Amino acid sequence: MKTKKITLEDLKKKIQEYSTELPKSITQELEEKLSRVIDKLTMNDVERILNEVVRQYREAVVEPGEAVGTVGAQSIGEPGTQMTLRTFHFAGVRELNVTLGLPRLIEILDAKRTPSTPLMRIELDEKAKYDRAKAEELARKIQHVT
């Protein structure tokens, strides 16, 4: 059974019904994003989406007094340690000039506009994927252009 498409006004009213359960920033973003694809949505679709957003929001909410800072620090600390340890695996590799370890983590967390050494991951095609010499040749040809 096909239900009728909804109007922008219907969409706004339906999202408004959820405004007591969700922060304003989320309802605004929902309205903005769902209005872009409104021609593909039915009211049932919108209700399913809103119910899922509410469910995920409730799961993400933490209790007052919960140690989110400690958990956050631990979540950052472990990858930071891994990054620092990986730096030693590149010791002696002259061609590899990337910032790894703690300095790179600090750049990421501080959201620096111009990182000291930007890093790019490039997927290789089948010809170079398993051929180290071809991959290294390609890496030498890449240069930074501003």
PDB file of C-alpha atoms in Angstrom:
ATOM      1  CA  MET A   1       0.000   0.000   0.000  1.00  0.00           C
ATOM      2  CA  LYS A   2       1.480   3.318  -1.104  1.00  0.00           C
ATOM      3  CA  THR A   3       0.885   6.284   1.161  1.00  0.00           C
ATOM      4  CA  LYS A   4       0.765   9.813  -0.156  1.00  0.00           C
ATOM      5  CA  LYS A   5       3.783  12.073  -0.245  1.00  0.00           C
ATOM      6  CA  ILE A   6       4.039  14.759   2.394  1.00  0.00           C
ATOM      7  CA  THR A   7       4.297  18.509   2.102  1.00  0.00           C
ATOM      8  CA  LEU A   8       6.947  20.688   3.680  1.00  0.00           C
ATOM      9  CA  GLU A   9       4.332  21.969   6.115  1.00  0.00           C
ATOM     10  CA  ASP A  10       3.414  18.399   7.148  1.00  0.00           C
ATOM     11  CA  LEU A  11       7.092  17.623   7.638  1.00  0.00           C
ATOM     12  CA  LYS A  12       7.626  20.661   9.862  1.00  0.00           C
ATOM     13  CA  LYS A  13       4.559  19.811  11.968  1.00  0.00           C
ATOM     14  CA  LYS A  14       5.689  16.212  12.428  1.00  0.00           C
ATOM     15  CA  ILE A  15       9.198  17.251  13.452  1.00  0.00           C
ATOM     16  CA  GLN A  16       7.718  19.833  15.831  1.00  0.00           C
ATOM     17  CA  GLU A  17       5.875  16.999  17.620  1.00  0.00           C
ATOM     18  CA  TYR A  18       9.286  15.628  18.609  1.00  0.00           C
ATOM     19  CA  SER A  19      10.681  18.967  19.802  1.00  0.00           C
ATOM     20  CA  THR A  20      10.105  18.068  23.468  1.00  0.00           C
ATOM     21  CA  GLU A  21      12.251  14.934  23.130  1.00  0.00           C
ATOM     22  CA  LEU A  22      15.078  16.298  20.984  1.00  0.00           C
ATOM     23  CA  PRO A  23      17.301  19.377  21.220  1.00  0.00           C
ATOM     24  CA  LYS A  24      16.509  22.238  18.876  1.00  0.00           C
ATOM     25  CA  SER A  25      19.768  21.741  16.955  1.00  0.00           C
ATOM     26  CA  ILE A  26      18.753  18.183  16.061  1.00  0.00           C
ATOM     27  CA  THR A  27      15.206  19.090  15.013  1.00  0.00           C
ATOM     28  CA  GLN A  28      16.573  21.921  12.862  1.00  0.00           C
ATOM     29  CA  GLU A  29      19.055  19.597  11.197  1.00  0.00           C
ATOM     30  CA  LEU A  30      16.350  16.982  10.639  1.00  0.00           C
ATOM     31  CA  GLU A  31      14.103  19.565   9.027  1.00  0.00           C
ATOM     32  CA  GLU A  32      16.916  20.794   6.802  1.00  0.00           C
ATOM     33  CA  LYS A  33      18.036  17.347   5.668  1.00  0.00           C
ATOM     34  CA  LEU A  34      14.622  15.741   5.303  1.00  0.00           C
ATOM     35  CA  SER A  35      13.279  18.694   3.334  1.00  0.00           C
ATOM     36  CA  ARG A  36      15.966  17.998   0.705  1.00  0.00           C
ATOM     37  CA  VAL A  37      14.501  14.554   0.018  1.00  0.00           C
ATOM     38  CA  ILE A  38      10.875  15.288   0.825  1.00  0.00           C
ATOM     39  CA  ASP A  39       9.697  14.140  -2.602  1.00  0.00           C
ATOM     40  CA  LYS A  40      10.928  10.619  -1.769  1.00  0.00           C
ATOM     41  CA  LEU A  41       9.344  10.415   1.702  1.00  0.00           C
ATOM     42  CA  THR A  42       5.997   9.333   3.030  1.00  0.00           C
ATOM     43  CA  MET A  43       4.658  10.188   6.466  1.00  0.00           C
ATOM     44  CA  ASN A  44       5.482   6.631   7.571  1.00  0.00           C
ATOM     45  CA  ASP A  45       9.086   7.141   6.464  1.00  0.00           C
ATOM     46  CA  VAL A  46       9.327  10.384   8.441  1.00  0.00           C
ATOM     47  CA  GLU A  47       7.861   8.763  11.565  1.00  0.00           C
ATOM     48  CA  ARG A  48      10.303   5.843  11.322  1.00  0.00           C
ATOM     49  CA  ILE A  49      13.225   8.232  10.908  1.00  0.00           C
ATOM     50  CA  LEU A  50      12.133  10.406  13.827  1.00  0.00           C
ATOM     51  CA  ASN A  51      11.569   7.408  16.093  1.00  0.00           C
ATOM     52  CA  GLU A  52      15.039   6.080  15.239  1.00  0.00           C
ATOM     53  CA  VAL A  53      16.632   9.478  15.922  1.00  0.00           C
ATOM     54  CA  VAL A  54      14.872   9.664  19.303  1.00  0.00           C
ATOM     55  CA  ARG A  55      15.986   6.110  20.136  1.00  0.00           C
ATOM     56  CA  GLN A  56      19.623   6.860  19.273  1.00  0.00           C
ATOM     57  CA  TYR A  57      19.512  10.185  21.104  1.00  0.00           C
ATOM     58  CA  ARG A  58      18.248   8.502  24.272  1.00  0.00           C
ATOM     59  CA  GLU A  59      21.020   5.907  24.038  1.00  0.00           C
ATOM     60  CA  ALA A  60      23.632   8.660  23.690  1.00  0.00           C
ATOM     61  CA  VAL A  61      22.493  10.732  26.666  1.00  0.00           C
ATOM     62  CA  VAL A  62      24.680  10.272  29.748  1.00  0.00           C
ATOM     63  CA  GLU A  63      23.650  10.482  33.357  1.00  0.00           C
ATOM     64  CA  PRO A  64      24.571  13.639  35.279  1.00  0.00           C
ATOM     65  CA  GLY A  65      27.862  13.099  37.079  1.00  0.00           C
ATOM     66  CA  GLU A  66      29.073  10.403  34.701  1.00  0.00           C
ATOM     67  CA  ALA A  67      32.837  10.630  34.149  1.00  0.00           C
ATOM     68  CA  VAL A  68      32.743  11.564  30.468  1.00  0.00           C
ATOM     69  CA  GLY A  69      36.054  13.433  30.713  1.00  0.00           C
ATOM     70  CA  THR A  70      37.869  10.375  31.996  1.00  0.00           C
ATOM     71  CA  VAL A  71      36.298   8.121  29.384  1.00  0.00           C
ATOM     72  CA  GLY A  72      37.138  10.663  26.673  1.00  0.00           C
ATOM     73  CA  ALA A  73      40.734  10.929  27.853  1.00  0.00           C
ATOM     74  CA  GLN A  74      41.100   7.149  27.837  1.00  0.00           C
ATOM     75  CA  SER A  75      39.583   6.992  24.361  1.00  0.00           C
ATOM     76  CA  ILE A  76      42.150   9.477  23.091  1.00  0.00           C
ATOM     77  CA  GLY A  77      45.059   8.109  25.129  1.00  0.00           C
ATOM     78  CA  GLU A  78      45.085   4.602  23.697  1.00  0.00           C
ATOM     79  CA  PRO A  79      45.242   5.666  20.022  1.00  0.00           C
ATOM     80  CA  GLY A  80      47.813   8.300  21.010  1.00  0.00           C
ATOM     81  CA  THR A  81      50.016   5.608  22.490  1.00  0.00           C
ATOM     82  CA  GLN A  82      49.562   3.451  19.373  1.00  0.00           C
ATOM     83  CA  MET A  83      50.488   6.368  17.125  1.00  0.00           C
ATOM     84  CA  THR A  84      53.596   7.065  19.168  1.00  0.00           C
ATOM     85  CA  LEU A  85      54.670   3.424  19.055  1.00  0.00           C
ATOM     86  CA  ARG A  86      54.096   3.254  15.286  1.00  0.00           C
ATOM     87  CA  THR A  87      56.504   6.149  14.811  1.00  0.00           C
ATOM     88  CA  PHE A  88      59.374   3.856  15.721  1.00  0.00           C
ATOM     89  CA  HIS A  89      58.443   1.429  12.935  1.00  0.00           C
ATOM     90  CA  PHE A  90      59.263   4.167  10.424  1.00  0.00           C
ATOM     91  CA  ALA A  91      62.704   4.885  11.878  1.00  0.00           C
ATOM     92  CA  GLY A  92      65.287   4.710   9.131  1.00  0.00           C
ATOM     93  CA  VAL A  93      62.778   5.064   6.315  1.00  0.00           C
ATOM     94  CA  ARG A  94      64.208   8.138   4.643  1.00  0.00           C
ATOM     95  CA  GLU A  95      61.401   8.682   2.119  1.00  0.00           C
ATOM     96  CA  LEU A  96      58.673   8.700   4.729  1.00  0.00           C
ATOM     97  CA  ASN A  97      58.315  12.268   5.946  1.00  0.00           C
ATOM     98  CA  VAL A  98      55.086  12.336   7.920  1.00  0.00           C
ATOM     99  CA  THR A  99      54.257  13.590  11.362  1.00  0.00           C
ATOM    100  CA  LEU A 100      53.092  10.681  13.461  1.00  0.00           C
ATOM    101  CA  GLY A 101      52.612  10.062  17.111  1.00  0.00           C
ATOM    102  CA  LEU A 102      51.726  12.675  19.649  1.00  0.00           C
ATOM    103  CA  PRO A 103      52.493  15.778  17.546  1.00  0.00           C
ATOM    104  CA  ARG A 104      50.031  14.572  14.895  1.00  0.00           C
ATOM    105  CA  LEU A 105      47.384  13.795  17.510  1.00  0.00           C
ATOM    106  CA  ILE A 106      47.758  17.292  18.970  1.00  0.00           C
ATOM    107  CA  GLU A 107      47.333  18.783  15.488  1.00  0.00           C
ATOM    108  CA  ILE A 108      44.126  16.809  14.987  1.00  0.00           C
ATOM    109  CA  LEU A 109      42.653  17.615  18.406  1.00  0.00           C
ATOM    110  CA  ASP A 110      43.528  21.300  18.125  1.00  0.00           C
ATOM    111  CA  ALA A 111      41.973  21.329  14.631  1.00  0.00           C
ATOM    112  CA  LYS A 112      44.896  23.281  13.238  1.00  0.00           C
ATOM    113  CA  ARG A 113      44.125  24.962   9.926  1.00  0.00           C
ATOM    114  CA  THR A 114      47.533  24.216   8.503  1.00  0.00           C
ATOM    115  CA  PRO A 115      49.012  21.004   9.858  1.00  0.00           C
ATOM    116  CA  SER A 116      52.804  20.903   9.855  1.00  0.00           C
ATOM    117  CA  THR A 117      52.782  17.771   7.717  1.00  0.00           C
ATOM    118  CA  PRO A 118      49.439  16.955   6.091  1.00  0.00           C
ATOM    119  CA  LEU A 119      48.779  13.266   5.584  1.00  0.00           C
ATOM    120  CA  MET A 120      46.891  11.738   2.686  1.00  0.00           C
ATOM    121  CA  ARG A 121      45.823   8.142   2.187  1.00  0.00           C
ATOM    122  CA  ILE A 122      45.684   7.083  -1.449  1.00  0.00           C
ATOM    123  CA  GLU A 123      44.102   3.837  -2.625  1.00  0.00           C
ATOM    124  CA  LEU A 124      46.097   2.188  -5.399  1.00  0.00           C
ATOM    125  CA  ASP A 125      44.628   0.480  -8.454  1.00  0.00           C
ATOM    126  CA  GLU A 126      45.095  -3.226  -9.089  1.00  0.00           C
ATOM    127  CA  LYS A 127      48.334  -2.671 -11.069  1.00  0.00           C
ATOM    128  CA  ALA A 128      50.153  -1.007  -8.176  1.00  0.00           C
ATOM    129  CA  LYS A 129      48.274  -2.471  -5.232  1.00  0.00           C
ATOM    130  CA  TYR A 130      50.488  -5.529  -4.792  1.00  0.00           C
ATOM    131  CA  ASP A 131      53.661  -4.196  -6.444  1.00  0.00           C
ATOM    132  CA  ARG A 132      55.814  -2.346  -3.912  1.00  0.00           C
ATOM    133  CA  ALA A 133      58.117  -0.874  -6.578  1.00  0.00           C
ATOM    134  CA  LYS A 134      55.186   0.636  -8.501  1.00  0.00           C
ATOM    135  CA  ALA A 135      53.653   1.986  -5.297  1.00  0.00           C
ATOM    136  CA  GLU A 136      56.945   3.612  -4.285  1.00  0.00           C
ATOM    137  CA  GLU A 137      57.380   5.072  -7.785  1.00  0.00           C
ATOM    138  CA  LEU A 138      53.899   6.595  -7.573  1.00  0.00           C
ATOM    139  CA  ALA A 139      54.638   7.998  -4.109  1.00  0.00           C
ATOM    140  CA  ARG A 140      57.772   9.726  -5.423  1.00  0.00           C
ATOM    141  CA  LYS A 141      55.762  11.376  -8.223  1.00  0.00           C
ATOM    142  CA  ILE A 142      53.223  12.906  -5.852  1.00  0.00           C
ATOM    143  CA  GLN A 143      54.047  16.413  -4.739  1.00  0.00           C
ATOM    144  CA  HIS A 144      52.290  19.046  -2.683  1.00  0.00           C
ATOM    145  CA  VAL A 145      50.779  21.875  -4.730  1.00  0.00           C
ATOM    146  CA  THR A 146      49.267  24.999  -3.191  1.00  0.00           C
TER     147      THR A 146
END
